[in-house]
Short mmCIF file of C-alpha atoms and ligand atoms in Angstrom, two decimals:
data_model
loop_
_atom_site.label_atom_id
_atom_site.label_comp_id
_atom_site.label_asym_id
_atom_site.label_seq_id
_atom_site.Cartn_x
_atom_site.Cartn_y
_atom_site.Cartn_z
CA UNK A 173 -26.72 -63.55 27.18
CA UNK A 174 -24.76 -66.76 26.74
CA UNK A 175 -24.78 -69.04 29.78
CA UNK A 176 -21.05 -68.84 30.58
CA UNK A 177 -21.09 -65.05 30.76
CA UNK A 178 -24.28 -65.12 32.77
CA UNK A 179 -22.77 -67.51 35.23
CA UNK A 180 -19.57 -65.51 35.63
CA UNK A 181 -21.57 -62.35 36.30
CA UNK A 182 -23.54 -64.36 38.78
CA UNK A 183 -20.34 -65.50 40.53
CA UNK A 184 -19.04 -61.95 40.56
CA UNK A 185 -22.26 -60.72 42.13
CA UNK A 186 -22.03 -63.53 44.64
CA UNK A 187 -18.46 -62.59 45.57
CA UNK A 188 -19.50 -58.95 45.91
CA UNK A 189 -22.35 -60.07 48.11
CA UNK A 190 -19.99 -62.13 50.27
CA UNK A 191 -17.67 -59.16 50.69
CA UNK A 192 -20.59 -56.91 51.47
CA UNK A 193 -22.06 -59.25 54.04
CA UNK A 194 -18.71 -59.91 55.68
CA UNK A 195 -18.20 -56.17 56.04
CA UNK A 196 -21.65 -55.79 57.49
CA UNK A 197 -21.54 -58.62 59.92
CA UNK A 198 -17.98 -59.59 60.74
CA UNK A 199 -15.88 -56.43 60.70
CA UNK A 200 -12.17 -57.14 60.55
CA UNK A 201 -9.84 -55.39 62.95
CA UNK A 202 -8.63 -53.16 60.12
CA UNK A 203 -12.06 -51.57 60.30
CA UNK A 204 -11.30 -50.51 63.84
CA UNK A 205 -14.33 -52.08 65.49
CA UNK A 206 -12.21 -53.84 68.09
CA UNK A 207 -15.11 -54.71 70.36
CA UNK A 208 -16.56 -57.16 67.87
CA UNK A 209 -13.48 -59.15 66.85
CA UNK A 210 -11.74 -61.83 68.81
CA UNK A 211 -8.07 -61.24 69.56
CA UNK A 212 -5.68 -63.46 67.63
CA UNK A 213 -5.83 -66.21 70.20
CA UNK A 214 -6.93 -69.52 68.67
CA UNK A 215 -9.82 -71.18 70.47
CA UNK A 216 -11.74 -74.24 69.28
CA UNK A 217 -15.54 -74.34 69.43
CA UNK A 218 -17.50 -77.55 69.97
CA UNK A 219 -21.17 -77.14 69.08
CA UNK A 220 -23.97 -79.33 70.45
CA UNK A 221 -27.71 -79.01 69.93
CA UNK A 222 -30.82 -79.23 67.80
CA UNK A 223 -32.11 -77.69 64.55
CA UNK A 224 -31.25 -74.18 65.74
CA UNK A 225 -27.53 -75.13 65.54
CA UNK A 226 -27.49 -77.97 62.93
CA UNK A 227 -25.26 -77.11 59.94
CA UNK A 228 -26.43 -80.18 58.01
CA UNK A 229 -25.63 -83.26 60.09
CA UNK A 230 -29.11 -84.61 59.38
CA UNK A 231 -28.29 -84.74 55.66
CA UNK A 232 -26.38 -87.89 56.61
CA UNK A 233 -29.08 -89.49 58.77
CA UNK A 234 -32.06 -91.65 57.85
CA UNK A 235 -34.65 -89.28 59.25
CA UNK A 236 -37.87 -87.97 57.70
CA UNK A 237 -38.18 -84.79 55.67
CA UNK A 238 -39.45 -82.93 58.78
CA UNK A 239 -35.95 -83.19 60.20
CA UNK A 240 -34.18 -82.05 57.05
CA UNK A 241 -33.64 -78.71 55.35
CA UNK A 242 -31.52 -79.81 52.39
CA UNK A 243 -33.86 -78.48 49.73
CA UNK A 244 -34.76 -75.03 48.41
CA UNK A 245 -35.48 -72.34 49.50
CA UNK A 246 -33.28 -73.06 52.56
CA UNK A 247 -29.88 -71.38 52.19
CA UNK A 248 -31.05 -69.00 49.45
CA UNK A 249 -29.85 -65.72 51.03
CA UNK A 250 -26.24 -66.64 51.72
CA UNK A 251 -25.04 -70.02 50.54
CA UNK A 252 -27.24 -70.04 47.43
CA UNK A 253 -27.79 -73.75 47.91
CA UNK A 254 -29.49 -75.74 50.66
CA UNK A 255 -26.85 -76.83 53.18
CA UNK A 256 -29.19 -78.47 55.66
CA UNK A 257 -29.38 -75.37 57.88
CA UNK A 258 -32.93 -74.44 58.91
CA UNK A 259 -32.50 -70.87 57.73
CA UNK A 260 -32.22 -68.77 54.59
CA UNK A 261 -28.54 -68.26 55.47
CA UNK A 262 -26.20 -68.51 58.43
CA UNK A 263 -27.15 -69.69 61.90
CA UNK A 264 -25.89 -68.51 65.31
CA UNK A 265 -22.90 -70.94 65.48
CA UNK A 266 -21.75 -69.62 62.06
CA UNK A 267 -21.67 -66.04 63.34
CA UNK A 268 -19.94 -67.23 66.52
CA UNK A 269 -17.31 -68.92 64.31
CA UNK A 270 -16.85 -65.73 62.27
CA UNK A 271 -16.34 -63.65 65.41
CA UNK A 272 -13.79 -66.25 66.55
CA UNK A 273 -11.90 -66.26 63.22
CA UNK A 274 -12.96 -69.84 62.48
CA UNK A 275 -14.43 -71.11 59.20
CA UNK A 276 -18.21 -71.61 58.84
CA UNK A 277 -19.33 -75.03 60.05
CA UNK A 278 -19.19 -78.26 58.16
CA UNK A 279 -21.38 -80.99 59.61
CA UNK A 280 -19.40 -83.40 61.79
CA UNK A 281 -20.97 -86.28 59.83
CA UNK A 282 -19.82 -84.91 56.47
CA UNK A 283 -17.40 -87.43 54.97
CA UNK A 284 -13.81 -86.35 54.38
CA UNK A 285 -11.12 -84.96 56.64
CA UNK A 286 -11.79 -82.38 59.32
CA UNK A 287 -9.40 -80.19 61.28
CA UNK A 288 -10.65 -80.77 64.80
CA UNK A 289 -8.19 -78.23 66.22
CA UNK A 290 -10.93 -75.76 65.29
CA UNK A 291 -13.62 -77.82 67.03
CA UNK A 292 -16.63 -79.56 65.50
CA UNK A 293 -20.38 -79.16 65.18
CA UNK A 294 -22.45 -82.19 66.27
CA UNK A 295 -25.90 -80.51 66.34
CA UNK A 296 -28.80 -82.38 64.78
CA UNK A 297 -32.32 -81.20 64.00
CA UNK A 298 -34.83 -82.95 66.21
CA UNK A 299 -32.22 -83.86 68.82
CA UNK A 300 -33.32 -83.85 72.42
CA UNK A 301 -31.44 -84.10 75.64
CA UNK A 302 -33.38 -87.34 76.14
CA UNK A 303 -32.92 -90.13 73.64
CA UNK A 304 -36.64 -91.00 73.71
CA UNK A 305 -37.60 -87.50 72.50
CA UNK A 306 -36.32 -88.49 69.02
CA UNK A 307 -34.09 -91.58 68.94
CA UNK A 308 -33.31 -91.34 65.19
CA UNK A 309 -31.38 -88.07 65.54
CA UNK A 310 -28.10 -87.29 67.30
CA UNK A 311 -29.58 -86.92 70.79
CA UNK A 312 -27.30 -85.49 73.48
CA UNK A 313 -25.55 -88.73 74.52
CA UNK A 314 -24.79 -89.52 70.87
CA UNK A 315 -23.29 -86.07 70.34
CA UNK A 316 -21.27 -86.59 73.51
CA UNK A 317 -19.93 -89.91 72.23
CA UNK A 318 -18.81 -88.24 68.98
CA UNK A 319 -17.12 -85.53 71.02
CA UNK A 320 -15.24 -88.22 72.94
CA UNK A 321 -14.03 -89.70 69.65
CA UNK A 322 -12.78 -86.30 68.57
CA UNK A 323 -11.03 -85.72 71.91
CA UNK A 324 -9.25 -89.09 71.59
CA UNK A 325 -8.26 -88.35 68.02
CA UNK A 326 -6.75 -85.01 69.07
CA UNK A 327 -4.75 -86.83 71.76
CA UNK A 328 -3.42 -89.31 69.21
CA UNK A 329 -2.56 -86.59 66.72
CA UNK A 330 -1.17 -83.88 68.99
CA UNK A 331 -0.18 -85.65 72.19
CA UNK A 332 -1.87 -85.48 75.60
CA UNK A 333 -0.69 -82.06 76.74
CA UNK A 334 -1.53 -80.20 73.52
CA UNK A 335 -4.92 -81.90 73.20
CA UNK A 336 -5.75 -81.10 76.82
CA UNK A 337 -4.82 -77.48 76.27
CA UNK A 338 -7.13 -77.27 73.23
CA UNK A 339 -10.00 -78.88 75.14
CA UNK A 340 -9.50 -76.66 78.20
CA UNK A 341 -9.43 -73.47 76.15
CA UNK A 342 -12.28 -74.52 73.84
CA UNK A 343 -15.79 -73.10 73.98
CA UNK A 344 -18.65 -75.58 74.36
CA UNK A 345 -21.66 -73.94 72.73
CA UNK A 346 -25.03 -75.65 73.10
CA UNK A 347 -28.73 -75.30 72.31
CA UNK A 348 -30.75 -78.12 73.86
CA UNK A 349 -34.18 -78.80 75.34
CA UNK A 350 -36.72 -77.49 72.82
CA UNK A 351 -37.31 -80.89 71.25
CA UNK A 352 -37.81 -82.54 74.64
CA UNK A 353 -40.64 -80.13 75.45
CA UNK A 354 -42.28 -80.49 72.03
CA UNK A 355 -42.28 -84.24 72.49
CA UNK A 356 -43.55 -83.98 76.09
CA UNK A 357 -46.50 -81.75 75.14
CA UNK A 358 -47.27 -84.07 72.24
CA UNK A 359 -47.72 -86.99 74.61
CA UNK A 360 -49.06 -84.99 77.59
CA UNK A 361 -51.10 -82.09 76.17
CA UNK A 362 -52.35 -80.80 79.54
CA UNK A 363 -49.63 -81.52 82.10
CA UNK A 364 -50.14 -80.58 85.74
CA UNK A 365 -47.63 -78.25 87.42
CA UNK A 366 -46.11 -81.27 89.15
CA UNK A 367 -45.73 -83.20 85.86
CA UNK A 368 -44.07 -80.16 84.28
CA UNK A 369 -41.70 -79.80 87.21
CA UNK A 370 -40.77 -83.50 87.15
CA UNK A 371 -40.14 -83.52 83.43
CA UNK A 372 -38.01 -80.36 83.56
CA UNK A 373 -35.98 -81.92 86.40
CA UNK A 374 -35.39 -85.00 84.25
CA UNK A 375 -34.28 -82.99 81.19
CA UNK A 376 -31.99 -80.72 83.20
CA UNK A 377 -30.70 -83.70 85.18
CA UNK A 378 -29.64 -85.48 81.99
CA UNK A 379 -28.23 -82.27 80.52
CA UNK A 380 -26.18 -81.73 83.68
CA UNK A 381 -24.73 -85.23 83.26
CA UNK A 382 -23.60 -84.30 79.72
CA UNK A 383 -22.00 -81.07 80.94
CA UNK A 384 -20.18 -82.91 83.72
CA UNK A 385 -18.80 -85.45 81.25
CA UNK A 386 -17.49 -82.70 78.99
CA UNK A 387 -15.93 -81.14 82.08
CA UNK A 388 -14.28 -84.45 82.94
CA UNK A 389 -12.89 -84.65 79.40
CA UNK A 390 -11.24 -81.27 80.09
CA UNK A 391 -13.92 -78.76 78.99
CA UNK A 392 -14.06 -75.57 81.07
CA UNK A 393 -15.80 -72.83 79.07
CA UNK A 394 -19.52 -73.37 78.43
CA UNK A 395 -21.94 -71.16 76.48
CA UNK A 396 -25.59 -72.17 76.96
CA UNK A 397 -28.28 -70.85 74.66
CA UNK A 398 -31.53 -71.42 76.54
CA UNK A 399 -34.77 -72.72 75.03
CA UNK A 400 -36.64 -70.25 72.81
CA UNK A 401 -40.24 -69.07 73.27
CA UNK A 402 -41.72 -72.21 71.68
CA UNK A 403 -45.32 -71.13 72.24
CA UNK A 404 -44.81 -67.93 70.21
CA UNK A 405 -43.32 -69.65 67.16
CA UNK A 406 -45.57 -69.45 64.07
CA UNK A 407 -45.37 -73.26 63.86
CA UNK A 408 -47.08 -73.83 67.21
CA UNK A 409 -49.56 -70.96 67.04
CA UNK A 410 -50.71 -72.50 63.79
CA UNK A 411 -50.74 -76.06 65.11
CA UNK A 412 -52.90 -74.89 68.05
CA UNK A 413 -55.25 -72.93 65.75
CA UNK A 414 -54.51 -69.65 67.58
CA UNK A 415 -56.09 -67.40 65.01
CA UNK A 416 -56.00 -64.38 67.37
CA UNK A 417 -52.21 -64.41 67.49
CA UNK A 418 -51.82 -65.40 71.15
CA UNK A 419 -48.90 -67.62 72.13
CA UNK A 420 -49.43 -71.21 73.30
CA UNK A 421 -49.34 -70.85 77.09
CA UNK A 422 -48.39 -74.38 78.09
CA UNK A 423 -45.28 -74.28 75.87
CA UNK A 424 -44.29 -70.87 77.19
CA UNK A 425 -44.74 -72.04 80.78
CA UNK A 426 -42.66 -75.19 80.51
CA UNK A 427 -39.82 -73.57 78.56
CA UNK A 428 -39.70 -70.74 81.13
CA UNK A 429 -39.45 -73.31 83.89
CA UNK A 430 -36.60 -75.06 82.04
CA UNK A 431 -34.75 -71.78 81.54
CA UNK A 432 -35.12 -70.81 85.18
CA UNK A 433 -33.75 -74.16 86.35
CA UNK A 434 -30.92 -73.99 83.80
CA UNK A 435 -29.83 -70.64 85.28
CA UNK A 436 -29.94 -72.03 88.80
CA UNK A 437 -28.03 -75.18 87.89
CA UNK A 438 -25.20 -73.29 86.16
CA UNK A 439 -24.62 -71.30 89.35
CA UNK A 440 -24.44 -74.57 91.30
CA UNK A 441 -22.06 -76.14 88.76
CA UNK A 442 -19.72 -73.19 89.06
CA UNK A 443 -19.50 -73.71 92.81
CA UNK A 444 -19.01 -77.49 92.45
CA UNK A 445 -16.59 -77.72 89.53
CA UNK A 446 -13.28 -75.96 89.89
CA UNK A 447 -12.50 -73.70 86.92
CA UNK A 448 -15.99 -74.08 85.38
CA UNK A 449 -16.89 -70.91 83.45
CA UNK A 450 -20.12 -70.26 81.62
CA UNK A 451 -22.55 -67.87 80.04
CA UNK A 452 -26.25 -68.06 79.41
CA UNK A 453 -27.61 -66.56 76.24
CA UNK A 454 -31.28 -65.78 76.85
CA UNK A 455 -32.66 -66.84 73.48
CA UNK A 456 -36.16 -66.95 75.00
CA UNK A 457 -36.24 -63.26 75.97
CA UNK A 458 -34.28 -61.91 73.03
CA UNK A 459 -36.39 -63.69 70.40
CA UNK A 460 -39.55 -62.71 72.29
CA UNK A 461 -38.43 -59.09 72.24
CA UNK A 462 -37.98 -59.26 68.45
CA UNK A 463 -41.42 -60.81 68.08
CA UNK A 464 -43.05 -58.11 70.24
CA UNK A 465 -41.06 -55.10 68.99
CA UNK A 466 -40.00 -55.94 65.43
CA UNK A 467 -39.45 -52.34 64.30
CA UNK A 468 -36.90 -51.80 67.10
CA UNK A 469 -34.75 -54.30 65.18
CA UNK A 470 -35.66 -53.14 61.68
CA UNK A 471 -38.11 -55.95 60.93
CA UNK A 472 -41.62 -55.38 59.70
CA UNK A 473 -43.05 -58.89 60.07
CA UNK A 474 -42.61 -60.96 63.24
CA UNK A 475 -45.73 -63.08 63.62
CA UNK A 476 -45.78 -64.73 60.21
CA UNK A 477 -42.88 -66.70 58.79
CA UNK A 478 -41.29 -65.89 55.43
CA UNK A 479 -41.71 -69.42 54.11
CA UNK A 480 -44.47 -72.01 54.54
CA UNK A 481 -48.20 -72.57 54.33
CA UNK A 482 -51.12 -71.80 56.61
CA UNK A 483 -52.28 -68.83 58.68
CA UNK A 484 -48.77 -68.06 59.98
CA UNK A 485 -46.87 -69.86 57.21
CA UNK A 486 -46.05 -72.06 60.15
CA UNK A 487 -45.23 -75.31 58.34
CA UNK A 488 -44.13 -77.08 55.15
CA UNK A 489 -41.52 -74.59 53.92
CA UNK A 490 -40.15 -76.17 50.73
CA UNK A 491 -41.88 -79.45 51.54
CA UNK A 492 -45.00 -79.10 49.42
CA UNK A 493 -45.44 -77.62 45.96
CA UNK A 494 -47.81 -74.83 47.01
CA UNK A 495 -45.70 -73.25 49.78
CA UNK A 496 -45.45 -69.46 49.95
CA UNK A 497 -42.15 -67.58 50.08
CA UNK A 498 -41.66 -63.89 50.92
CA UNK A 499 -39.57 -61.78 48.57
CA UNK A 500 -37.21 -60.40 51.26
CA UNK A 501 -36.41 -62.61 54.27
CA UNK A 502 -34.55 -59.67 55.88
CA UNK A 503 -37.94 -58.12 56.68
CA UNK A 504 -38.95 -61.20 58.68
CA UNK A 505 -37.95 -62.41 62.14
CA UNK A 506 -38.80 -65.98 61.13
CA UNK A 507 -37.66 -67.71 57.98
CA UNK A 508 -39.76 -70.82 58.51
CA UNK A 509 -42.34 -71.53 61.20
CA UNK A 510 -39.79 -72.66 63.75
CA UNK A 511 -36.57 -70.86 62.87
CA UNK A 512 -35.23 -67.31 62.76
CA UNK A 513 -34.11 -65.66 59.52
CA UNK A 514 -30.42 -65.07 58.87
CA UNK A 515 -30.85 -61.39 59.72
CA UNK A 516 -32.47 -62.26 63.05
CA UNK A 517 -29.66 -64.76 63.69
CA UNK A 518 -27.03 -62.07 63.09
CA UNK A 519 -28.70 -59.82 65.69
CA UNK A 520 -29.03 -62.70 68.16
CA UNK A 521 -25.36 -63.57 67.63
CA UNK A 522 -24.41 -59.99 68.34
CA UNK A 523 -26.15 -60.26 71.74
CA UNK A 524 -24.37 -63.54 72.37
CA UNK A 525 -20.89 -62.42 71.34
CA UNK A 526 -20.78 -58.82 72.55
CA UNK A 527 -23.05 -59.08 75.58
CA UNK A 528 -23.79 -55.67 77.05
CA UNK A 529 -27.53 -56.35 77.14
CA UNK A 530 -29.86 -58.10 79.56
CA UNK A 531 -29.82 -61.11 77.22
CA UNK A 532 -26.37 -62.56 78.00
CA UNK A 533 -24.87 -63.13 81.46
CA UNK A 534 -22.64 -63.29 83.47
CA UNK A 535 -20.10 -63.10 80.62
CA UNK A 536 -20.28 -62.36 76.91
CA UNK A 537 -19.02 -65.02 74.51
CA UNK A 538 -16.14 -62.72 73.62
CA UNK A 539 -15.11 -62.58 77.29
CA UNK A 540 -15.45 -66.34 77.61
CA UNK A 541 -13.36 -66.74 74.45
CA UNK A 542 -10.56 -64.52 75.75
CA UNK A 543 -10.55 -66.05 79.19
CA UNK A 544 -7.50 -68.24 79.79
CA UNK A 545 -8.74 -71.39 81.45
CA UNK A 546 -6.77 -72.15 84.61
CA UNK A 547 -6.32 -75.73 83.38
CA UNK A 548 -4.73 -74.53 80.15
CA UNK A 549 -2.36 -72.32 82.13
CA UNK A 550 -1.39 -75.23 84.40
CA UNK A 551 -0.68 -77.42 81.37
CA UNK A 552 1.47 -74.70 79.85
CA UNK A 553 3.51 -74.25 83.02
CA UNK A 554 3.85 -78.02 83.48
CA UNK A 555 5.18 -78.22 79.93
CA UNK A 556 7.93 -75.82 80.91
CA UNK A 557 8.74 -77.94 83.97
CA UNK A 558 8.77 -81.16 81.98
CA UNK A 559 10.75 -79.78 79.08
CA UNK A 560 13.13 -77.12 80.43
CA UNK A 561 14.84 -75.10 77.73
C1 NAG B 622 -5.64 -77.09 61.79
O1 NAG B 622 -5.97 -75.82 62.36
C2 NAG B 622 -4.95 -75.30 63.20
C3 NAG B 622 -5.50 -74.06 63.85
O2 NAG B 622 -6.11 -73.20 62.92
C4 NAG B 622 -3.71 -75.04 62.36
O3 NAG B 622 -2.69 -74.54 63.20
C5 NAG B 622 -3.26 -76.35 61.72
O4 NAG B 622 -2.18 -76.10 60.87
C6 NAG B 622 -4.41 -76.98 60.94
N1 NAG B 622 -3.99 -78.31 60.52
C7 NAG B 622 -4.15 -78.75 59.29
C8 NAG B 622 -3.70 -80.16 59.02
O5 NAG B 622 -4.62 -78.05 58.40
C1 NAG B 623 -32.35 -89.01 82.69
O1 NAG B 623 -33.47 -89.42 81.94
C2 NAG B 623 -33.96 -90.71 82.30
C3 NAG B 623 -35.09 -90.99 81.35
O2 NAG B 623 -34.57 -91.08 80.05
C4 NAG B 623 -34.41 -90.69 83.74
O3 NAG B 623 -34.86 -91.98 84.10
C5 NAG B 623 -33.24 -90.29 84.62
O4 NAG B 623 -33.69 -90.17 85.96
C6 NAG B 623 -32.69 -88.94 84.16
N1 NAG B 623 -31.48 -88.64 84.92
C7 NAG B 623 -31.39 -87.60 85.73
C8 NAG B 623 -30.08 -87.39 86.41
O5 NAG B 623 -32.32 -86.83 85.91
C1 NAG B 624 -56.57 -77.46 65.05
O1 NAG B 624 -57.59 -77.64 64.09
C2 NAG B 624 -57.48 -78.85 63.35
C3 NAG B 624 -58.53 -78.82 62.26
O2 NAG B 624 -59.75 -78.39 62.76
C4 NAG B 624 -57.65 -80.03 64.33
O3 NAG B 624 -57.52 -81.24 63.62
C5 NAG B 624 -56.57 -79.95 65.38
O4 NAG B 624 -56.74 -80.97 66.35
C6 NAG B 624 -56.59 -78.59 66.10
N1 NAG B 624 -55.41 -78.50 66.96
C7 NAG B 624 -55.51 -78.23 68.27
C8 NAG B 624 -54.22 -78.29 69.05
O5 NAG B 624 -56.54 -77.91 68.82
C1 NAG B 625 -34.28 -70.70 90.65
O1 NAG B 625 -33.85 -69.96 91.78
C2 NAG B 625 -34.73 -68.90 92.16
C3 NAG B 625 -34.06 -68.12 93.28
O2 NAG B 625 -33.62 -68.96 94.27
C4 NAG B 625 -36.06 -69.49 92.58
O3 NAG B 625 -36.97 -68.46 92.92
C5 NAG B 625 -36.63 -70.30 91.39
O4 NAG B 625 -37.82 -70.94 91.78
C6 NAG B 625 -35.63 -71.35 90.93
N1 NAG B 625 -36.15 -71.96 89.72
C7 NAG B 625 -36.47 -73.22 89.62
C8 NAG B 625 -37.07 -73.68 88.36
O5 NAG B 625 -36.29 -74.01 90.53
C1 NAG B 626 -41.66 -53.72 54.98
O1 NAG B 626 -41.47 -52.31 55.07
C2 NAG B 626 -40.97 -51.73 53.87
C3 NAG B 626 -40.69 -50.28 54.14
O2 NAG B 626 -41.76 -49.67 54.80
C4 NAG B 626 -42.00 -51.94 52.74
O3 NAG B 626 -41.49 -51.42 51.55
C5 NAG B 626 -42.24 -53.44 52.57
O4 NAG B 626 -43.25 -53.67 51.62
C6 NAG B 626 -42.66 -54.06 53.89
N1 NAG B 626 -42.70 -55.51 53.70
C7 NAG B 626 -43.69 -56.25 54.13
C8 NAG B 626 -43.57 -57.72 53.86
O5 NAG B 626 -44.66 -55.82 54.73
C1 NAG B 627 -4.32 -64.90 78.36
O1 NAG B 627 -3.01 -65.27 78.11
C2 NAG B 627 -2.37 -64.49 77.11
C3 NAG B 627 -1.02 -65.09 76.77
O2 NAG B 627 -0.47 -65.75 77.88
C4 NAG B 627 -2.28 -63.04 77.60
O3 NAG B 627 -1.65 -62.22 76.62
C5 NAG B 627 -3.70 -62.53 77.87
O4 NAG B 627 -3.65 -61.23 78.41
C6 NAG B 627 -4.44 -63.43 78.85
N1 NAG B 627 -5.84 -63.02 78.86
C7 NAG B 627 -6.51 -62.81 79.99
C8 NAG B 627 -7.94 -62.38 79.83
O5 NAG B 627 -6.03 -62.96 81.09
#
């Protein structure tokens, strides 16, 4: 077949695939599945976090190959090119955007113009809450400073009242902490209970400062994805030479402690900060459930990644010539040693958006989305007072 015809058939197949996947995963209201779609309210989403949420910001940073995913086979299942996402396709913030009628994410650092009325994604692979966990990435304070720039830009472009309304109604979606614990265990392989407790307090303390600053900038609606079961990731089981399949206990213990304190702190924040609304998405328990009961979710492989080398294909996906790649990532919970496959991400996103399971509380993301922040309502009514018809 001549190349032009081949490529147009390829594009046609790709378009058919896009249609098919959008029907599967983001039903439109014409399909009648009202519970899954946002109403036609427009709400911005600001995304903060690490590799789990990075849409390719690290493509624009001088970081090592370990912190990049801009080479094949990343992206192969959906985008058909490597975008920088650590996945064969879309990640949780992409599905959240689809549910919210927003476009898929462009990295905040991507040159060119952005429409910040829709929000922005600042997440960066390797980013910790603490700068010292990985200073070359966009650690939390750096992401916060970019958010402040965006907030100021919106004020310049749209005026104070309109910008404040957007910020008050926006969702602040975050995934932070994993990198801080990887770096801690690297430097302190056998921490005492007291050391673990002190470190978790420091991470959560700094994270709380970030949340409070976003609140002061006008943010009200926060969606926290907690830290995943690091010790059960193929990457760490392999690194720790756990040939029997057991999870790495110290990583499980410290991430559980973090998640417990995160839950407690959000309750406190709600009582301290007027109008503060939040949800916790229990990534730890939901991903663990997929690992332990893969067939319940239609997976047949949960302990070995689709892409990589070693006993669990836990590392080096696309980074060395001899890496292995499975033929169908949809059969796997993990695409690479540290990251879920697109299919797993779509199931996780369904828990996040629709709630109705033990994995998301006290609100679903859809409820948080539809909630009218009291601040936004006040701004609207003030507008009427200031500018009577
Ligand atoms: C930016 O997005 C908002 C909300 O979707 C839309 O109303 C506005 O027209 C967009 N602005 C530009 C310049 O495209
Ligand atoms: C934030 O982290 C620094 C170390 O980077 C620590 O000294 C400080 O106490 C932490 N802040 C809070 C509020 O825990
Ligand atoms: C795993 O085994 C390798 C090779 O024997 C060794 O270099 C490494 O230190 C071991 N890792 C751990 C965490 O025990
Ligand atoms: C969170 O609160 C519960 C209930 O008060 C308590 O048992 C638990 O120890 C707290 N978690 C942390 C990490 O402090
Ligand atoms: C997964 O299960 C299907 C159906 O039983 C089977 O055809 C396929 O070979 C399995 N894949 C793997 C990687 O085990
Ligand atoms: C939010 O406000 C809109 C428009 O003012 C209204 O239609 C909607 O019912 C409100 N939603 C909630 C959950 O109160």
